[in-house]
């Protein structure tokens, strides 16, 4: 089955620790995205990558870092510099940008709780 | 810049009655528009998309939406609600051309379906 996997589903960390969220896709998509979801705020873009070894900051990149060493993988690290890391994190992928906009496909999400 | 406004944060309907979820958008270019659905603690699933073809778009599970440029609206409708439709719905507008296929999300409408 083609799709996007995120692991783990639930993650608990102590304040001051870095944590890495996994995102893998087997859809052969070029572009991948990380979003943060908070109640009542919709989804906000953290980072995105249109091609391997390249990525751009989204609207709320501070306190986060990413890498894109393989087409299938786009891990997100939540660093200790992120002031309010507790949230639901969603990874997505799409064909990329062409003559029209392509829909994004979403993974099941990781709920991160930092105490 | 582009933006999307979902006019109702909560909508409650009885099973078997019509559903109307309202969305207005703003953009300086001809956008693509999407509706996504999210069940609790799950990822987002695409319901339908408008990409400058027919203005009336049919999606999955009996949902449809009509693009009205003069009103800058893209309301989501369904003739008869089912209990399984209870979820959160997001109206989404595409980013500017050349911007990496980014999407801008509304803040969501929570749909409740009562017996």
Coordinates of C-alpha atoms in Angstrom, one line a residue:
Chain A
X1 CA 0.0 0.0 0.0
X2 CA 1.3 3.5 -0.8
X3 CA 1.2 6.1 1.8
X4 CA 2.8 8.2 4.5
X5 CA 3.9 6.8 7.8
X6 CA 4.7 8.8 10.9
X7 CA 6.2 7.3 14.1
X8 CA 5.6 7.2 16.9
X9 CA 1.9 8.0 17.3
X10 CA 2.4 9.4 20.8
X11 CA 5.7 10.9 22.1
X12 CA 6.5 12.2 25.6
X13 CA 9.5 14.2 26.4
X14 CA 10.9 16.3 29.2
X15 CA 11.5 20.0 28.7
X16 CA 15.0 20.7 27.4
X17 CA 15.4 17.6 25.4
X18 CA 15.5 17.5 21.6
X19 CA 13.2 15.0 19.9
X20 CA 13.0 13.7 16.3
X21 CA 9.7 12.8 14.6
X22 CA 9.9 10.4 11.7
X23 CA 8.1 10.7 8.4
X24 CA 8.4 8.3 5.5
X25 CA 6.5 8.1 2.2
X26 CA 6.5 5.5 -0.6
X27 CA 4.4 7.6 -3.0
X28 CA 7.5 8.7 -5.0
X29 CA 6.5 12.3 -4.3
X30 CA 9.1 15.0 -4.7
X31 CA 7.8 17.4 -2.1
X32 CA 7.3 16.9 1.6
X33 CA 5.9 19.2 4.4
X34 CA 5.7 19.4 8.1
X35 CA 2.8 21.1 9.9
X36 CA 1.9 21.8 13.4
X37 CA -1.7 21.7 14.6
X38 CA -3.1 23.4 17.7
X39 CA -6.7 23.5 18.7
X40 CA -8.6 26.3 16.9
X41 CA -5.7 27.3 14.8
X42 CA -5.8 25.1 11.8
X43 CA -2.5 23.8 10.4
X44 CA 0.7 25.9 10.2
X45 CA 3.6 25.2 8.0
X46 CA 6.9 24.5 9.8
X47 CA 9.3 23.4 6.9
X48 CA 8.9 22.1 3.4
X49 CA 11.2 20.4 0.9
X50 CA 10.7 20.3 -2.8
X51 CA 13.7 18.1 -3.6
X52 CA 16.4 16.0 -1.9
X53 CA 19.0 18.0 0.0
X54 CA 17.0 21.2 -0.1
X55 CA 14.4 22.6 2.2
X56 CA 12.8 26.0 3.1
X57 CA 11.4 27.5 6.3
X58 CA 7.6 27.8 6.6
X59 CA 5.7 30.2 8.7
X60 CA 6.8 28.9 12.1
X61 CA 10.3 27.4 11.7
X62 CA 11.9 28.8 14.9
X63 CA 12.9 26.0 17.2
X64 CA 12.7 23.3 14.6
X65 CA 15.1 21.7 12.2
X66 CA 14.8 19.2 9.3
X67 CA 16.9 17.2 6.9
X68 CA 16.1 15.6 3.5
X69 CA 18.8 13.1 2.6
X70 CA 16.5 10.7 0.9
X71 CA 13.4 11.3 -1.3
X72 CA 11.3 9.0 1.0
X73 CA 12.3 10.6 4.3
X74 CA 11.8 14.0 6.0
X75 CA 12.5 13.8 9.7
X76 CA 11.6 16.8 12.0
X77 CA 13.6 17.7 15.1
X78 CA 11.9 19.7 17.8
X79 CA 14.7 21.4 19.6
X80 CA 14.8 22.7 23.2
X81 CA 14.6 26.2 21.7
X82 CA 11.0 25.7 20.7
X83 CA 9.0 27.6 23.4
X84 CA 5.8 25.6 23.2
X85 CA 6.4 22.2 21.6
X86 CA 3.4 20.3 22.8
X87 CA 1.2 19.9 19.7
X88 CA 0.0 17.5 17.0
X89 CA 2.5 17.2 14.2
X90 CA 1.5 16.2 10.6
X91 CA 3.7 15.3 7.7
X92 CA 2.5 15.5 4.1
X93 CA 3.7 15.0 0.6
X94 CA 2.8 16.0 -2.9
X95 CA 3.9 15.5 -6.5
X96 CA 5.4 18.9 -6.3
X97 CA 4.7 22.1 -8.2
X98 CA 3.8 21.9 -11.9
X99 CA 1.3 23.7 -14.1
X100 CA -1.4 23.3 -11.4
X101 CA -1.5 22.8 -7.7
X102 CA -1.4 19.3 -6.5
X103 CA -3.1 18.1 -3.4
X104 CA -1.1 17.0 -0.4
X105 CA -1.4 13.6 1.2
X106 CA -1.1 13.4 5.0
X107 CA 0.3 11.0 7.4
X108 CA -1.6 9.9 10.6
X109 CA 0.3 12.4 12.8
X110 CA 2.4 12.3 15.9
X111 CA 1.1 13.8 19.2
X112 CA 4.0 15.3 21.1
X113 CA 3.7 16.1 24.8
X114 CA 6.5 17.9 26.6
X115 CA 6.4 18.4 30.3
Chain B
X1 CA -1.1 37.1 0.2
X2 CA -3.8 34.5 0.2
X3 CA -6.1 33.7 3.1
X4 CA -9.2 31.6 3.8
X5 CA -12.0 32.2 6.3
X6 CA -14.3 29.4 7.6
X7 CA -17.3 31.3 8.8
X8 CA -18.5 28.8 11.4
X9 CA -16.2 27.1 14.0
X10 CA -19.0 24.6 14.9
X11 CA -22.0 23.3 12.9
X12 CA -24.6 20.9 14.3
X13 CA -27.1 19.1 12.1
X14 CA -29.5 16.2 12.5
X15 CA -28.8 12.9 10.7
X16 CA -30.5 13.0 7.3
X17 CA -30.6 16.8 7.0
X18 CA -28.4 18.9 4.7
X19 CA -24.9 20.0 5.6
X20 CA -23.5 23.4 4.7
X21 CA -20.0 24.4 5.7
X22 CA -19.1 27.9 4.6
X23 CA -15.7 29.1 3.3
X24 CA -14.5 32.4 1.8
X25 CA -11.1 32.9 0.3
X26 CA -8.9 35.8 -0.7
X27 CA -6.0 35.6 -3.2
X28 CA -4.4 37.9 -5.8
X29 CA -4.2 35.0 -8.4
X30 CA -6.4 32.2 -9.6
X31 CA -6.2 29.7 -6.7
X32 CA -6.8 26.0 -6.4
X33 CA -9.1 25.2 -3.5
X34 CA -9.5 22.1 -1.4
X35 CA -11.6 20.7 1.4
X36 CA -10.1 18.2 3.8
X37 CA -11.7 16.2 6.6
X38 CA -10.0 15.1 9.8
X39 CA -11.4 12.6 12.3
X40 CA -10.2 12.8 15.9
X41 CA -6.4 12.1 16.3
X42 CA -6.1 11.2 12.6
X43 CA -4.4 12.8 9.6
X44 CA -6.3 14.8 7.0
X45 CA -8.1 13.2 4.0
X46 CA -8.9 15.0 0.8
X47 CA -12.6 15.4 0.2
X48 CA -12.4 17.4 -3.1
X49 CA -10.5 20.0 -5.0
X50 CA -11.1 22.8 -7.5
X51 CA -8.4 23.5 -10.0
X52 CA -10.1 25.9 -12.5
X53 CA -12.1 23.3 -14.4
X54 CA -15.8 22.8 -13.5
X55 CA -17.0 25.2 -10.8
X56 CA -19.2 22.5 -9.2
X57 CA -16.9 19.9 -7.8
X58 CA -18.0 16.5 -6.5
X59 CA -16.0 14.7 -3.9
X60 CA -16.0 11.6 -1.9
X61 CA -18.8 10.4 0.5
X62 CA -21.5 12.5 -1.3
X63 CA -19.9 15.9 -0.6
X64 CA -19.7 18.7 -3.2
X65 CA -18.6 22.3 -3.3
X66 CA -19.2 25.2 -5.7
X67 CA -16.6 27.7 -6.6
X68 CA -18.1 31.2 -6.9
X69 CA -15.5 33.7 -8.0
X70 CA -17.9 36.7 -7.7
X71 CA -18.5 35.8 -4.1
X72 CA -15.0 34.5 -3.4
X73 CA -16.7 31.5 -1.8
X74 CA -16.2 27.7 -1.8
X75 CA -18.9 26.3 0.4
X76 CA -19.1 22.6 1.1
X77 CA -22.5 20.8 1.0
X78 CA -24.0 17.4 1.4
X79 CA -27.7 16.6 0.9
X80 CA -28.1 14.2 3.8
X81 CA -25.8 14.0 6.8
X82 CA -24.7 10.7 8.3
X83 CA -23.3 10.0 11.7
X84 CA -20.0 9.1 10.2
X85 CA -19.6 12.7 8.8
X86 CA -19.0 14.0 12.3
X87 CA -15.4 15.4 12.1
X88 CA -13.5 18.6 11.5
X89 CA -13.4 20.1 8.1
X90 CA -10.7 22.4 6.6
X91 CA -11.0 24.7 3.7
X92 CA -7.6 25.2 2.0
X93 CA -6.3 27.6 -0.6
X94 CA -3.2 27.1 -2.7
X95 CA -0.2 29.3 -2.3
X96 CA 1.1 31.7 -5.0
X97 CA 2.5 30.1 -8.2
X98 CA 6.2 29.4 -7.8
X99 CA 5.9 29.2 -4.0
X100 CA 6.5 25.5 -3.6
X101 CA 2.9 24.1 -3.8
X102 CA 2.2 25.5 -0.3
X103 CA -1.3 25.5 1.1
X104 CA -3.0 27.9 3.5
X105 CA -5.5 26.3 5.9
X106 CA -8.6 27.7 7.4
X107 CA -9.1 27.3 11.2
X108 CA -11.6 24.5 10.7
X109 CA -15.3 23.8 11.2
X110 CA -16.3 21.1 13.7
X111 CA -19.3 19.2 12.3
X112 CA -21.6 17.5 14.9
X113 CA -24.3 15.1 13.7
X114 CA -27.1 14.3 16.0
X115 CA -29.7 11.5 15.9

